[in-house]
Coordinates of N, CA and C in Angstrom, one line a residue:
X182 N 63.9 99.6 154.4 CA 64.2 101.0 154.1 C 62.9 101.8 154.1
X183 N 62.9 103.0 154.7 CA 61.7 103.8 154.6 C 61.4 104.2 153.2
X184 N 60.1 104.3 152.9 CA 59.7 104.7 151.6 C 58.5 105.6 151.7
X185 N 58.2 106.4 150.7 CA 57.1 107.3 150.6 C 56.3 106.9 149.4
X186 N 55.0 106.5 149.7 CA 54.1 106.1 148.6 C 53.4 107.4 148.1
X187 N 52.9 107.4 146.9 CA 52.2 108.7 146.4 C 51.0 109.0 147.1
X188 N 50.7 110.3 147.2 CA 49.5 110.8 147.8 C 48.2 110.4 147.0
X189 N 47.2 110.1 147.6 CA 45.9 109.8 146.9 C 45.0 111.0 147.3
X190 N 43.9 111.2 146.5 CA 43.0 112.3 146.7 C 42.2 112.1 148.0
X191 N 41.8 110.9 148.3 CA 40.9 110.7 149.4 C 41.6 110.1 150.6
X192 N 42.9 110.0 150.6 CA 43.6 109.3 151.7 C 44.2 110.2 152.8
X193 N 44.7 109.6 153.8 CA 45.4 110.3 154.8 C 46.8 109.8 154.9
X194 N 47.7 110.6 155.4 CA 49.1 110.1 155.6 C 49.1 109.1 156.7
X195 N 49.8 108.0 156.5 CA 49.9 106.9 157.5 C 51.3 106.4 157.5
X196 N 51.8 106.1 158.7 CA 53.0 105.4 158.9 C 52.7 103.9 158.8
X197 N 53.4 103.2 157.9 CA 53.2 101.8 157.8 C 54.2 101.1 158.7
X198 N 53.7 100.2 159.6 CA 54.5 99.7 160.6 C 54.3 98.2 160.7
X199 N 55.4 97.4 161.0 CA 55.3 96.0 161.3 C 54.3 95.8 162.4
X200 N 53.4 94.8 162.4 CA 52.4 94.6 163.4 C 53.0 94.5 164.8
X201 N 54.2 93.8 164.9 CA 54.8 93.6 166.2 C 55.3 94.9 166.9
X202 N 55.7 95.9 166.0 CA 56.2 97.2 166.5 C 55.1 98.3 166.6
X203 N 53.9 98.0 166.2 CA 52.9 99.0 166.0 C 52.5 99.7 167.3
X204 N 52.3 98.9 168.4 CA 51.8 99.5 169.6 C 52.9 100.5 170.2
X205 N 54.1 100.1 170.2 CA 55.2 100.9 170.7 C 55.3 102.2 169.9
X206 N 55.3 102.1 168.6 CA 55.4 103.3 167.7 C 54.1 104.1 167.9
X207 N 53.0 103.5 168.0 CA 51.7 104.3 168.2 C 51.9 105.2 169.4
X208 N 52.4 104.6 170.5 CA 52.5 105.4 171.8 C 53.5 106.5 171.6
X209 N 54.6 106.2 170.9 CA 55.7 107.2 170.7 C 55.1 108.4 169.8
X210 N 54.4 108.0 168.7 CA 53.8 109.1 167.9 C 52.8 109.9 168.6
X211 N 52.0 109.2 169.5 CA 51.0 109.9 170.3 C 51.6 110.9 171.2
X212 N 52.7 110.4 171.9 CA 53.4 111.3 172.9 C 54.0 112.5 172.2
X213 N 54.4 112.4 171.0 CA 55.0 113.5 170.2 C 53.9 114.4 169.5
X214 N 52.7 114.0 169.6 CA 51.6 114.7 168.9 C 51.5 114.5 167.4
X215 N 52.1 113.4 167.0 CA 52.2 113.1 165.5 C 51.1 112.1 165.1
X216 N 50.4 111.5 166.1 CA 49.4 110.5 165.8 C 48.0 111.3 165.6
X217 N 47.3 111.0 164.5 CA 46.0 111.6 164.3 C 45.0 110.8 165.1
X218 N 44.6 111.3 166.3 CA 43.7 110.5 167.2 C 42.3 110.6 166.7
X219 N 42.0 111.3 165.7 CA 40.6 111.4 165.2 C 40.3 110.3 164.2
X220 N 41.4 109.5 163.8 CA 41.2 108.4 162.9 C 41.7 107.1 163.6
X221 N 41.3 106.0 163.2 CA 41.7 104.7 163.8 C 42.8 104.1 162.9
X222 N 43.7 103.4 163.6 CA 44.7 102.6 163.0 C 44.0 101.5 162.3
X223 N 44.6 101.0 161.2 CA 44.0 99.9 160.5 C 45.0 99.1 159.8
X224 N 44.7 97.9 159.3 CA 45.6 97.0 158.6 C 45.6 97.4 157.2
X225 N 46.7 97.7 156.6 CA 46.8 98.0 155.2 C 46.8 96.7 154.4
X226 N 46.6 96.8 153.1 CA 46.6 95.6 152.2 C 47.9 94.8 152.3
X227 N 49.0 95.5 152.5 CA 50.3 94.9 152.6 C 50.5 94.0 153.9
X228 N 49.5 94.2 154.8 CA 49.6 93.5 156.1 C 50.2 94.3 157.2
X229 N 50.8 95.5 156.8 CA 51.4 96.4 157.8 C 50.2 97.1 158.5
X230 N 50.5 97.6 159.7 CA 49.6 98.4 160.4 C 49.7 99.9 160.0
X231 N 48.7 100.5 159.6 CA 48.7 101.9 159.1 C 48.3 102.8 160.3
X232 N 49.2 103.7 160.7 CA 48.9 104.6 161.8 C 48.7 106.0 161.2
X233 N 47.5 106.5 161.3 CA 47.2 107.8 160.7 C 48.1 108.9 161.4
X234 N 48.6 109.8 160.6 CA 49.5 110.9 161.1 C 48.8 112.3 161.0
X235 N 49.2 113.2 161.9 CA 48.8 114.6 161.8 C 49.7 115.2 160.7
X236 N 49.4 116.5 160.4 CA 50.2 117.2 159.4 C 51.7 117.3 159.9
X237 N 51.8 117.5 161.2 CA 53.2 117.6 161.8 C 53.9 116.2 161.7
X238 N 53.1 115.2 161.9 CA 53.7 113.8 161.8 C 54.1 113.5 160.4
X239 N 53.3 113.9 159.5 CA 53.6 113.7 158.0 C 54.9 114.5 157.7
X240 N 55.0 115.7 158.1 CA 56.2 116.5 157.9 C 57.4 115.9 158.5
X241 N 57.3 115.4 159.7 CA 58.4 114.8 160.4 C 58.8 113.5 159.6
X242 N 57.9 112.7 159.2 CA 58.2 111.5 158.5 C 58.9 111.8 157.2
X243 N 58.5 112.8 156.5 CA 59.1 113.2 155.2 C 60.5 113.8 155.5
X244 N 60.6 114.6 156.5 CA 61.9 115.3 156.7 C 63.0 114.3 157.2
X245 N 62.6 113.4 158.1 CA 63.6 112.5 158.8 C 63.7 111.2 158.1
X246 N 62.7 110.8 157.3 CA 62.8 109.5 156.6 C 62.9 108.3 157.4
X247 N 62.4 108.3 158.7 CA 62.5 107.2 159.6 C 61.4 106.2 159.4
X248 N 60.3 106.7 158.8 CA 59.1 105.9 158.7 C 58.7 105.6 157.2
X249 N 58.1 104.5 157.0 CA 57.5 104.2 155.7 C 56.2 105.0 155.7
X250 N 56.0 105.9 154.7 CA 54.8 106.7 154.7 C 54.0 106.4 153.5
X251 N 52.7 106.3 153.7 CA 51.7 106.0 152.6 C 50.5 106.9 152.8
X252 N 49.9 107.2 151.6 CA 48.7 108.0 151.6 C 47.6 107.0 151.3
X253 N 46.8 106.6 152.3 CA 45.9 105.5 152.1 C 44.4 106.0 152.4
X254 N 43.5 105.5 151.7 CA 42.1 105.8 152.0 C 41.8 105.1 153.3
X255 N 40.9 105.8 154.2 CA 40.6 105.2 155.4 C 39.8 103.9 155.2
X256 N 39.8 102.9 156.1 CA 39.1 101.7 156.0 C 37.6 102.0 156.0
X257 N 36.9 101.1 155.4 CA 35.4 101.2 155.4 C 34.8 100.3 156.4
X258 N 35.0 100.5 157.7 CA 34.5 99.7 158.7 C 33.0 99.8 158.8
X259 N 32.5 101.0 158.5 CA 31.0 101.2 158.6 C 30.3 100.3 157.6
X260 N 30.9 100.1 156.4 CA 30.3 99.2 155.4 C 30.3 97.8 155.9
X261 N 31.4 97.3 156.5 CA 31.4 95.9 157.0 C 30.3 95.8 158.1
X262 N 30.2 96.7 159.0 CA 29.2 96.6 160.0 C 27.8 96.6 159.4
X263 N 27.6 97.5 158.4 CA 26.3 97.5 157.7 C 26.0 96.2 157.0
X264 N 27.1 95.6 156.3 CA 26.9 94.3 155.6 C 26.5 93.2 156.6
X265 N 27.2 93.2 157.8 CA 26.9 92.2 158.8 C 25.5 92.4 159.3
X266 N 25.0 93.6 159.5 CA 23.7 93.8 160.0 C 22.7 93.5 158.9
X267 N 23.0 93.8 157.6 CA 22.1 93.4 156.5 C 21.9 91.9 156.4
X268 N 23.1 91.2 156.6 CA 23.0 89.7 156.5 C 22.2 89.2 157.7
X269 N 22.4 89.8 158.8 CA 21.6 89.3 160.0 C 20.2 89.6 159.8
X270 N 19.9 90.8 159.2 CA 18.5 91.1 159.0 C 17.8 90.2 158.0
X271 N 18.5 89.8 156.9 CA 18.0 88.9 156.0 C 17.7 87.5 156.6
X272 N 18.6 87.1 157.4 CA 18.5 85.8 158.1 C 17.3 85.8 159.1
X273 N 17.1 86.9 159.8 CA 16.0 87.0 160.8 C 14.7 87.1 160.0
X274 N 14.6 87.9 159.0 CA 13.4 88.0 158.2 C 13.0 86.6 157.6
X275 N 14.0 85.9 157.1 CA 13.8 84.6 156.5 C 13.3 83.6 157.6
X276 N 13.8 83.7 158.8 CA 13.4 82.8 159.9 C 12.0 83.1 160.3
X277 N 11.6 84.4 160.3 CA 10.2 84.7 160.7 C 9.3 84.3 159.6
X278 N 9.7 84.5 158.3 CA 8.9 84.1 157.2 C 8.6 82.6 157.2
X279 N 9.6 81.8 157.5 CA 9.5 80.4 157.6 C 8.5 80.0 158.7
X280 N 8.4 80.9 159.7 CA 7.4 80.6 160.8 C 6.0 81.1 160.5
X281 N 5.8 81.6 159.3 CA 4.4 82.0 158.9 C 4.2 83.5 158.9
X282 N 5.1 84.3 159.3 CA 4.9 85.8 159.3 C 5.3 86.3 157.9
X283 N 4.4 87.1 157.3 CA 4.7 87.6 156.0 C 6.0 88.4 156.0
X284 N 6.8 88.3 155.0 CA 8.1 88.9 154.9 C 8.0 90.4 155.1
X285 N 7.0 91.1 154.6 CA 6.9 92.6 154.8 C 6.7 92.9 156.2
X286 N 5.9 92.1 156.9 CA 5.6 92.4 158.3 C 6.9 92.1 159.2
X287 N 7.6 91.1 158.8 CA 8.8 90.8 159.6 C 9.8 91.9 159.4
X288 N 10.0 92.4 158.2 CA 10.9 93.5 157.9 C 10.5 94.8 158.6
X289 N 9.2 95.0 158.7 CA 8.7 96.2 159.3 C 8.8 96.1 160.8
X290 N 8.5 95.0 161.4 CA 8.6 94.8 162.9 C 10.0 94.9 163.4
X291 N 11.0 94.4 162.6 CA 12.4 94.3 163.1 C 13.3 94.9 162.0
X292 N 13.3 96.3 162.0 CA 14.2 97.0 161.0 C 15.7 96.7 161.3
X293 N 16.5 96.9 160.3 CA 17.9 96.7 160.5 C 18.5 97.4 161.7
X294 N 18.0 98.6 162.0 CA 18.5 99.4 163.1 C 18.2 98.7 164.5
X295 N 17.2 97.9 164.5 CA 16.8 97.3 165.8 C 17.6 96.0 166.1
X296 N 18.4 95.6 165.2 CA 19.2 94.4 165.4 C 20.5 94.7 166.0
X297 N 21.1 93.8 166.8 CA 22.4 94.0 167.4 C 23.5 94.3 166.4
X298 N 24.4 95.2 166.7 CA 25.5 95.4 165.8 C 26.8 94.8 166.4
X299 N 26.8 94.7 167.7 CA 28.0 94.1 168.5 C 27.5 93.2 169.5
X300 N 28.3 92.3 169.9 CA 28.0 91.4 171.0 C 29.3 90.9 171.6
X301 N 29.2 90.4 172.8 CA 30.3 89.8 173.5 C 30.1 88.3 173.5
X302 N 31.1 87.5 173.2 CA 31.0 86.1 173.2 C 31.7 85.5 174.4
X303 N 30.9 84.7 175.2 CA 31.5 84.1 176.4 C 31.2 82.6 176.2
X304 N 32.2 81.9 175.7 CA 32.0 80.5 175.4 C 31.0 80.3 174.2
X305 N 30.0 79.6 174.5 CA 29.0 79.4 173.4 C 27.8 80.4 173.5
X306 N 28.0 81.4 174.3 CA 26.9 82.4 174.6 C 27.3 83.7 173.9
X307 N 26.3 84.3 173.2 CA 26.5 85.7 172.6 C 25.7 86.6 173.6
X308 N 26.4 87.6 174.1 CA 25.7 88.5 175.1 C 25.5 89.8 174.4
X309 N 24.2 90.2 174.3 CA 23.8 91.4 173.6 C 23.6 92.5 174.6
X310 N 23.8 93.8 174.2 CA 23.5 94.9 175.0 C 22.0 95.1 175.0
X311 N 21.4 95.7 176.0 CA 20.0 95.9 176.0 C 19.5 97.1 175.1
X312 N 19.8 97.0 173.8 CA 19.5 98.1 172.9 C 18.6 97.5 171.7
X313 N 18.0 98.3 171.0 CA 17.2 97.8 169.8 C 16.1 96.9 170.2
X314 N 16.1 95.7 169.7 CA 15.1 94.7 169.9 C 15.2 94.1 171.4
X315 N 16.3 94.4 172.1 CA 16.4 93.9 173.4 C 16.2 95.0 174.5
X316 N 15.9 96.2 174.0 CA 15.7 97.4 174.9 C 14.3 97.4 175.4
X317 N 14.1 97.2 176.7 CA 12.7 97.2 177.3 C 12.0 98.5 176.9
X318 N 10.7 98.3 176.4 CA 9.9 99.4 176.0 C 10.0 99.8 174.5
X319 N 11.0 99.3 173.8 CA 11.1 99.7 172.4 C 10.1 98.9 171.6
X320 N 9.8 99.5 170.4 CA 8.8 98.8 169.6 C 9.3 97.5 169.1
X321 N 10.5 97.3 168.8 CA 11.0 96.0 168.4 C 11.0 95.0 169.6
X322 N 11.2 95.4 170.8 CA 11.2 94.5 172.0 C 9.7 94.1 172.2
X323 N 8.8 95.0 172.0 CA 7.4 94.7 172.2 C 6.9 93.7 171.1
X324 N 7.4 93.9 169.9 CA 7.1 93.0 168.8 C 7.7 91.6 169.0
X325 N 8.9 91.6 169.6 CA 9.5 90.3 169.9 C 8.7 89.5 171.0
X326 N 8.2 90.3 172.0 CA 7.4 89.7 173.1 C 6.1 89.2 172.5
X327 N 5.5 89.9 171.5 CA 4.2 89.5 171.0 C 4.3 88.4 170.0
X328 N 5.5 88.0 169.5 CA 5.5 86.9 168.6 C 5.1 85.6 169.2
X329 N 4.5 84.7 168.3 CA 4.2 83.4 168.7 C 5.5 82.7 169.2
X330 N 5.4 81.8 170.1 CA 6.6 81.1 170.6 C 7.5 80.5 169.5
X331 N 6.9 79.8 168.6 CA 7.7 79.2 167.5 C 8.4 80.2 166.7
X332 N 7.7 81.4 166.4 CA 8.4 82.4 165.6 C 9.5 83.1 166.4
X333 N 9.3 83.3 167.7 CA 10.3 83.9 168.5 C 11.5 83.0 168.6
X334 N 11.3 81.7 168.8 CA 12.4 80.7 168.8 C 13.2 80.7 167.5
X335 N 12.5 80.8 166.4 CA 13.1 80.8 165.1 C 14.0 82.0 164.9
X336 N 13.4 83.2 165.4 CA 14.2 84.5 165.3 C 15.4 84.4 166.1
X337 N 15.3 83.9 167.4 CA 16.4 83.9 168.3 C 17.5 82.9 167.8
X338 N 17.0 81.8 167.2 CA 18.0 80.8 166.6 C 18.8 81.4 165.5
X339 N 18.1 82.2 164.7 CA 18.8 82.9 163.6 C 19.8 83.9 164.1
X340 N 19.4 84.7 165.2 CA 20.4 85.6 165.8 C 21.6 84.8 166.3
X341 N 21.3 83.7 167.0 CA 22.4 82.9 167.6 C 23.3 82.4 166.5
X342 N 22.8 81.9 165.4 CA 23.6 81.4 164.3 C 24.4 82.5 163.7
X343 N 23.9 83.7 163.5 CA 24.6 84.8 162.9 C 25.7 85.2 163.9
X344 N 25.5 85.1 165.2 CA 26.5 85.5 166.2 C 27.5 84.4 166.4
X345 N 27.3 83.2 165.8 CA 28.2 82.1 166.0 C 28.1 81.5 167.4
X346 N 26.9 81.5 168.0 CA 26.7 81.1 169.4 C 25.6 80.0 169.4
X347 N 25.6 79.3 170.5 CA 24.5 78.3 170.7 C 23.4 78.9 171.6
X348 N 23.8 79.9 172.4 CA 22.8 80.5 173.3 C 23.0 82.0 173.3
X349 N 21.9 82.7 173.7 CA 21.9 84.1 173.7 C 21.6 84.6 175.1
X350 N 22.1 85.8 175.4 CA 21.8 86.5 176.6 C 21.8 88.0 176.4
X351 N 21.1 88.7 177.3 CA 21.0 90.2 177.2 C 21.6 90.7 178.5
X352 N 22.5 91.7 178.4 CA 23.1 92.3 179.6 C 22.0 92.9 180.4
X353 N 22.2 92.9 181.7 CA 21.2 93.5 182.6 C 21.9 93.9 183.9
X354 N 21.2 94.6 184.8 CA 21.7 95.0 186.1 C 21.6 93.8 187.0
X355 N 22.6 93.7 187.9 CA 22.6 92.6 188.8 C 22.1 93.1 190.2

């Protein structure tokens, strides 16, 4: 049965949908102009998919009672990405430190922003975009090239471990 959960101060109106029906309803809401395309759908704590609604979508849901409506805070995906990069940064700095590079130098040469935030996995290979430390001509790429071979191997092994891969690659033009 459709239900309306109380409004929160920092939340947005969302239709709570069974995951199997989410894509079909998302398309229907989008076609009607009821889907808030400026926000991303996300998994609510209940396990349902939360589809953010526009004000018109919220009014429709309240008026017709066809949807379970909740006012939920948006997910904090940026924090998870930041946590992942912070963890990767710590692992990389520790790997360089174990190779003899002072911790402060390692952290300065490879700041968090220079580390990959996304990658594609192909079997046991993590494929990185040519950005940050893999971008030709960047300060981090030059620092990577200037590392002693043992330190470079240690750094790349730490990146591979964090990406859950045995081997690394960088995308390039063919």
